[in-house]
mmCIF file of C-alpha atoms in Angstrom:
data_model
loop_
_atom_site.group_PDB
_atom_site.id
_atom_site.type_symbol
_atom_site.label_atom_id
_atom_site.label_comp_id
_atom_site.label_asym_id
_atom_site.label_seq_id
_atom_site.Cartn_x
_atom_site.Cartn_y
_atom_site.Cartn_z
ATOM 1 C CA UNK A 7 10.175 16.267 8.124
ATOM 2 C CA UNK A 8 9.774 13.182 10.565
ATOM 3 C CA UNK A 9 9.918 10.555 7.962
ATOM 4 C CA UNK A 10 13.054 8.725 7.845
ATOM 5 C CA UNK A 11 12.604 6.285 4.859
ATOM 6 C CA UNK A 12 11.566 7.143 1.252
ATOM 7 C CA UNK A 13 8.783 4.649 -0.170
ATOM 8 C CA UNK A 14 5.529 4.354 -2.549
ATOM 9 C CA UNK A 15 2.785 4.082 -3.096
ATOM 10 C CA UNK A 16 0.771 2.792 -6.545
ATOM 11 C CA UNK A 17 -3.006 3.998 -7.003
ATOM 12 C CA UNK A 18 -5.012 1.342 -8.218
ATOM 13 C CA UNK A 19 -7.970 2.394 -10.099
ATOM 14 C CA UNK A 20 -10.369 0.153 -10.935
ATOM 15 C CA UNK A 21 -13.772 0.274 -12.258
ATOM 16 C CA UNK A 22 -15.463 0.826 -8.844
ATOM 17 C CA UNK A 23 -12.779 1.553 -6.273
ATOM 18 C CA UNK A 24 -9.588 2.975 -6.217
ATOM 19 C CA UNK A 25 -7.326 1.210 -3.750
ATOM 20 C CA UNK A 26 -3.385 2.105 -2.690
ATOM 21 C CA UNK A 27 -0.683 -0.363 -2.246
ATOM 22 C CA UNK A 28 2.760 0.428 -0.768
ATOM 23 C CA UNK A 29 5.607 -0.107 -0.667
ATOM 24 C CA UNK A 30 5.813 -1.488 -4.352
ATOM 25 C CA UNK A 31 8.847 0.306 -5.897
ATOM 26 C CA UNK A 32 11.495 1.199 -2.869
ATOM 27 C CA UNK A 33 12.460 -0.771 0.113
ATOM 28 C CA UNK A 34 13.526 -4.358 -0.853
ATOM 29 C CA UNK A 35 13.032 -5.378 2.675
ATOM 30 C CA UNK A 36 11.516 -2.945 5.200
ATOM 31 C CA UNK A 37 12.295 -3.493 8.698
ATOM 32 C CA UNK A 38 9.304 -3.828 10.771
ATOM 33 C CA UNK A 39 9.852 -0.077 11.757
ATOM 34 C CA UNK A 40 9.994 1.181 8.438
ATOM 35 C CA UNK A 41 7.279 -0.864 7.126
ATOM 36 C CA UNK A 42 5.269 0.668 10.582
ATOM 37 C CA UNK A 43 6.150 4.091 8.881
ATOM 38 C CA UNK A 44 5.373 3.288 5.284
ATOM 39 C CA UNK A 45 1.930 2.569 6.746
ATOM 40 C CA UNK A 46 1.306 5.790 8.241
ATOM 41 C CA UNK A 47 2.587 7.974 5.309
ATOM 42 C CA UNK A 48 1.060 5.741 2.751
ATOM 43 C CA UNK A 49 -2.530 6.754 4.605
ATOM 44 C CA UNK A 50 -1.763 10.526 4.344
ATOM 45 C CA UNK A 51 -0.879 9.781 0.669
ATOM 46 C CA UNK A 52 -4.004 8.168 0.245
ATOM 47 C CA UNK A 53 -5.633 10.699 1.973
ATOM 48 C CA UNK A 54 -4.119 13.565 -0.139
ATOM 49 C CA UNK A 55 -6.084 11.747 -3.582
ATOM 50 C CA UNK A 56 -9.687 11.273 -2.115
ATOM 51 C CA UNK A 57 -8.976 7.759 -0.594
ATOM 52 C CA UNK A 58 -10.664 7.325 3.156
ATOM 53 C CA UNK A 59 -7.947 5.159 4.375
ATOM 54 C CA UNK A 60 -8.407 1.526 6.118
ATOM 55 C CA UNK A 61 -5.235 0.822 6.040
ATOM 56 C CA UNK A 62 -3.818 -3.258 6.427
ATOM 57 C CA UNK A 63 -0.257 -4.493 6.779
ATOM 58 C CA UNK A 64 -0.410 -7.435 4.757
ATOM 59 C CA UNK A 65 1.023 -11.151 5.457
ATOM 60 C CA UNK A 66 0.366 -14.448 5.036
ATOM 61 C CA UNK A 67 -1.149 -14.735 8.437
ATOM 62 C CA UNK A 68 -4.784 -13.285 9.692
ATOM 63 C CA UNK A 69 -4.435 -12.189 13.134
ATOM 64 C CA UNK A 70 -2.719 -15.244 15.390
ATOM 65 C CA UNK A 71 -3.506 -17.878 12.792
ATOM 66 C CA UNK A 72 0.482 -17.676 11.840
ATOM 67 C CA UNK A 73 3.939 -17.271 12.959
ATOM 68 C CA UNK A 74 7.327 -16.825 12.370
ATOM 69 C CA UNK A 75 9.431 -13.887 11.525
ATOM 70 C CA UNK A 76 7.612 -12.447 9.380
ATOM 71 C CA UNK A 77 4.896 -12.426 11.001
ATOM 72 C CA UNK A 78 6.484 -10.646 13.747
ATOM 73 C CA UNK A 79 7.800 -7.883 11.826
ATOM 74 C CA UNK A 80 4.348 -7.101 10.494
ATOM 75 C CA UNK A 81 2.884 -7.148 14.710
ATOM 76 C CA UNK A 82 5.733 -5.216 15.112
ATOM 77 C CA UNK A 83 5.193 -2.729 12.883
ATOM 78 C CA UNK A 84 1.290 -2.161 13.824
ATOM 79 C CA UNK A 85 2.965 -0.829 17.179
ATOM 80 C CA UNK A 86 4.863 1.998 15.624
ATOM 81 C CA UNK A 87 1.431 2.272 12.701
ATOM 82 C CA UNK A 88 -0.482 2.291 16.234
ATOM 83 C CA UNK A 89 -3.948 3.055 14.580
ATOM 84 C CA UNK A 90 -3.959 0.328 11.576
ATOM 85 C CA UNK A 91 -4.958 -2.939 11.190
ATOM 86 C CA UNK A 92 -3.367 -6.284 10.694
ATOM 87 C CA UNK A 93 -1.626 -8.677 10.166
ATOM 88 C CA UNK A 94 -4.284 -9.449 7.401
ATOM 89 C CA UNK A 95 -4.175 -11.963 4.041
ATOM 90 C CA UNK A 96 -5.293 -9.700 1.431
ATOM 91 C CA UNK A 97 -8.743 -11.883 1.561
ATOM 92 C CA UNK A 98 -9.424 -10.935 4.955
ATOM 93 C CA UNK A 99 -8.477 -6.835 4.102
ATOM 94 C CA UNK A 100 -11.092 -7.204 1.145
ATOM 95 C CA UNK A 101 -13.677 -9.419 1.579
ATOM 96 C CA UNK A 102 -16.708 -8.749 4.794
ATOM 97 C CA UNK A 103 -17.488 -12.663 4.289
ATOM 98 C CA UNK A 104 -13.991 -13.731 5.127
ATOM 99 C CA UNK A 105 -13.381 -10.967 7.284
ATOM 100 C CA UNK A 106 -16.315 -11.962 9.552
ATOM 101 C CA UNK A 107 -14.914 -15.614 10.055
ATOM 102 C CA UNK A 108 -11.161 -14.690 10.435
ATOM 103 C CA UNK A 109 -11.275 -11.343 11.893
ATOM 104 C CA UNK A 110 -14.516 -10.270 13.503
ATOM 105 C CA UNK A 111 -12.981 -7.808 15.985
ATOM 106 C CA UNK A 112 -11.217 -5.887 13.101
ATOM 107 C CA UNK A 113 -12.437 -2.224 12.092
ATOM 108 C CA UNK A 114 -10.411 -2.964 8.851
ATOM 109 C CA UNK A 115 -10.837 -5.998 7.901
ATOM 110 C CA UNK A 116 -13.253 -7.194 5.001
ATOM 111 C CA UNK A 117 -12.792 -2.989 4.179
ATOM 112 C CA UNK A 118 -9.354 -2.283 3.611
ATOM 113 C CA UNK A 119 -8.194 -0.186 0.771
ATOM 114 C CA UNK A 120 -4.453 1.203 1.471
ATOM 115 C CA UNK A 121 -2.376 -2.518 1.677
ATOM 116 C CA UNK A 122 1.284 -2.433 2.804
ATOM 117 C CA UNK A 123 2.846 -5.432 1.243
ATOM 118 C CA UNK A 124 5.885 -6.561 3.476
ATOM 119 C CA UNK A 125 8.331 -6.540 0.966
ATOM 120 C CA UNK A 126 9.097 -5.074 -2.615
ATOM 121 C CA UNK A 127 8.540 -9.012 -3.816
ATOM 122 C CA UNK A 128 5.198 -9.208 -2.472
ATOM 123 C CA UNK A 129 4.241 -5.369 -3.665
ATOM 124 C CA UNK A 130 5.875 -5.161 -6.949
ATOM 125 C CA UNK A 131 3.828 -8.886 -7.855
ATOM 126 C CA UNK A 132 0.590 -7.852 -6.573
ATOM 127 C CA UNK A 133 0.279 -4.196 -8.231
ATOM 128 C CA UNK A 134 1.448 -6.065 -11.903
ATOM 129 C CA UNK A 135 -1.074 -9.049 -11.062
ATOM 130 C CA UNK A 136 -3.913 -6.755 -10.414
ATOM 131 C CA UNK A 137 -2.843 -4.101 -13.454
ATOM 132 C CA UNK A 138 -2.288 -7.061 -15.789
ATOM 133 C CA UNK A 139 -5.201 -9.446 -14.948
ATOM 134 C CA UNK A 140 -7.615 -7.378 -13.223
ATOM 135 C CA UNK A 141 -7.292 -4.448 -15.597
ATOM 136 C CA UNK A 142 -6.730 -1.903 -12.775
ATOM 137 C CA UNK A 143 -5.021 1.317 -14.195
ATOM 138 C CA UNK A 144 -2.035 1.491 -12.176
ATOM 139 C CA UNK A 145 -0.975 5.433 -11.394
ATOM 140 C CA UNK A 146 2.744 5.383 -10.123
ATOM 141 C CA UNK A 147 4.958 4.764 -7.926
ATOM 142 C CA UNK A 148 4.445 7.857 -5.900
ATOM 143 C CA UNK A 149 7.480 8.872 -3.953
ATOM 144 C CA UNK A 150 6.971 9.876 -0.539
ATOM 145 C CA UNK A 151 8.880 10.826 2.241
ATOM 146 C CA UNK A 152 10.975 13.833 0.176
ATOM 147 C CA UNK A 153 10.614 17.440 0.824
ATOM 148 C CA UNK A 154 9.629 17.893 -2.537
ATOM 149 C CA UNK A 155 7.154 15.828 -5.088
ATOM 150 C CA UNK A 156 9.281 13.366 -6.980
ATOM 151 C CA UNK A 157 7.829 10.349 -8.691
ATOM 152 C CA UNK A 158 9.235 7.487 -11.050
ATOM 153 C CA UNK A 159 8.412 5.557 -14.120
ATOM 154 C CA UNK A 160 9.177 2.402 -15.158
ATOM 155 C CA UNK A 161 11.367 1.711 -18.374
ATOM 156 C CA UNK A 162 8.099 0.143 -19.659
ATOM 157 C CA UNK A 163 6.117 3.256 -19.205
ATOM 158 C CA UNK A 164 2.904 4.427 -21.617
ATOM 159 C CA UNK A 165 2.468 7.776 -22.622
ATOM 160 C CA UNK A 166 -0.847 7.484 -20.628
ATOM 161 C CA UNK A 167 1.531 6.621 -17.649
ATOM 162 C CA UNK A 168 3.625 9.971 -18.291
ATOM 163 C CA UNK A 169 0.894 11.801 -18.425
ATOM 164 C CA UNK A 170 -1.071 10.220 -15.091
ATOM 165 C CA UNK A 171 2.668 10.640 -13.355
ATOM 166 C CA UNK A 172 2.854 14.690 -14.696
ATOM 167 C CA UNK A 173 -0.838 14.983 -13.189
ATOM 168 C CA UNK A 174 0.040 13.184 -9.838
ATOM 169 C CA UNK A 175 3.032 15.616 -9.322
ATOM 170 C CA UNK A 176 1.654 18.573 -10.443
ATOM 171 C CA UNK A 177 -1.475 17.762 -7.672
ATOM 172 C CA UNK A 178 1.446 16.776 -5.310
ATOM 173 C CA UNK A 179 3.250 20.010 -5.861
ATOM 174 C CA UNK A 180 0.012 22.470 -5.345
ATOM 175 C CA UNK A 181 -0.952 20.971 -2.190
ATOM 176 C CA UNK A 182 2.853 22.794 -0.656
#
């Protein structure tokens, strides 16, 4: 109820953090509405597995320092997300250093750790770079937006990725 578009989100566990990043797995190209939306149930989601969400809408552009279309759609979006934070590179979402010199105003930045990705391109590359080369075990996609807990695996799936999907669900499913 009151969530009009189905998305994901991938937990990212890594040695010291876990981190979520959405949409990854669903919506090809989210309009800046639905990426606005993805924002707000990715947080709950987050939520829902331990995660404190600081939640960034990702883009090439910190703040003002861009423009174009895309760019817009992410601004956009932060009005219907109302409470998040962004547009932010994924530098200035992660790292206080580069937060403080590109976005010193920001209760998010340098601190983020849910990261909407503007389109499936951008999320499905940047869950596989940081599973692949920065060893992060990779728990997903997590459906959201259905009435009832429904997840996916990819054709490549482990059976340690089976069995962290079952677990998700099953977690998913007790919480109704």
């Amino acid at each position: 109820p009151g969530v009009s578009v189905v998305s994901s989100i991938f937990l990212m566990a890594m040695k010291d953090r876990v981190w979520a990043f959405g949409d990854c797995a669903v919506n090809p190209n989210p309009t800046a509405e639905q990426l606005g939306e993805i924002a707000v149930v990715s947080a709950k989601t987050a939520s829902q597995f331990g995660i404190d969400p600081r939640v960034a809408i990702l883009s090439y552009s910190t703040g003002t320092s861009g423009f174009g279309p895309d760019v817009d759609r992410a601004v956009a979006a932060l009005e219907v997300a109302k409470k998040l934070d962004g547009p932010l590179q994924f530098d200035a979402a992660v790292d206080p250093v580069v937060a403080a010199k590109k976005m010193p105003e920001s209760t998010v930045a340098g601190q983020a750790n849910v990261f909407i990705f503007p389109d499936l391109d951008a999320g499905n590359i940047g869950y596989k770079t940081a599973q692949r080369t920065g060893h992060a075990l990779a728990v997903g996609p997590i459906l959201q937006g259905l009435n009832k807990p429904v997840n996916d695996l990819s054709r490549g799936a482990t059976v340690a990725d089976i069995v962290n999907t079952v677990a998700i669900t099953a977690i998913q499913a007790g919480d109704k």
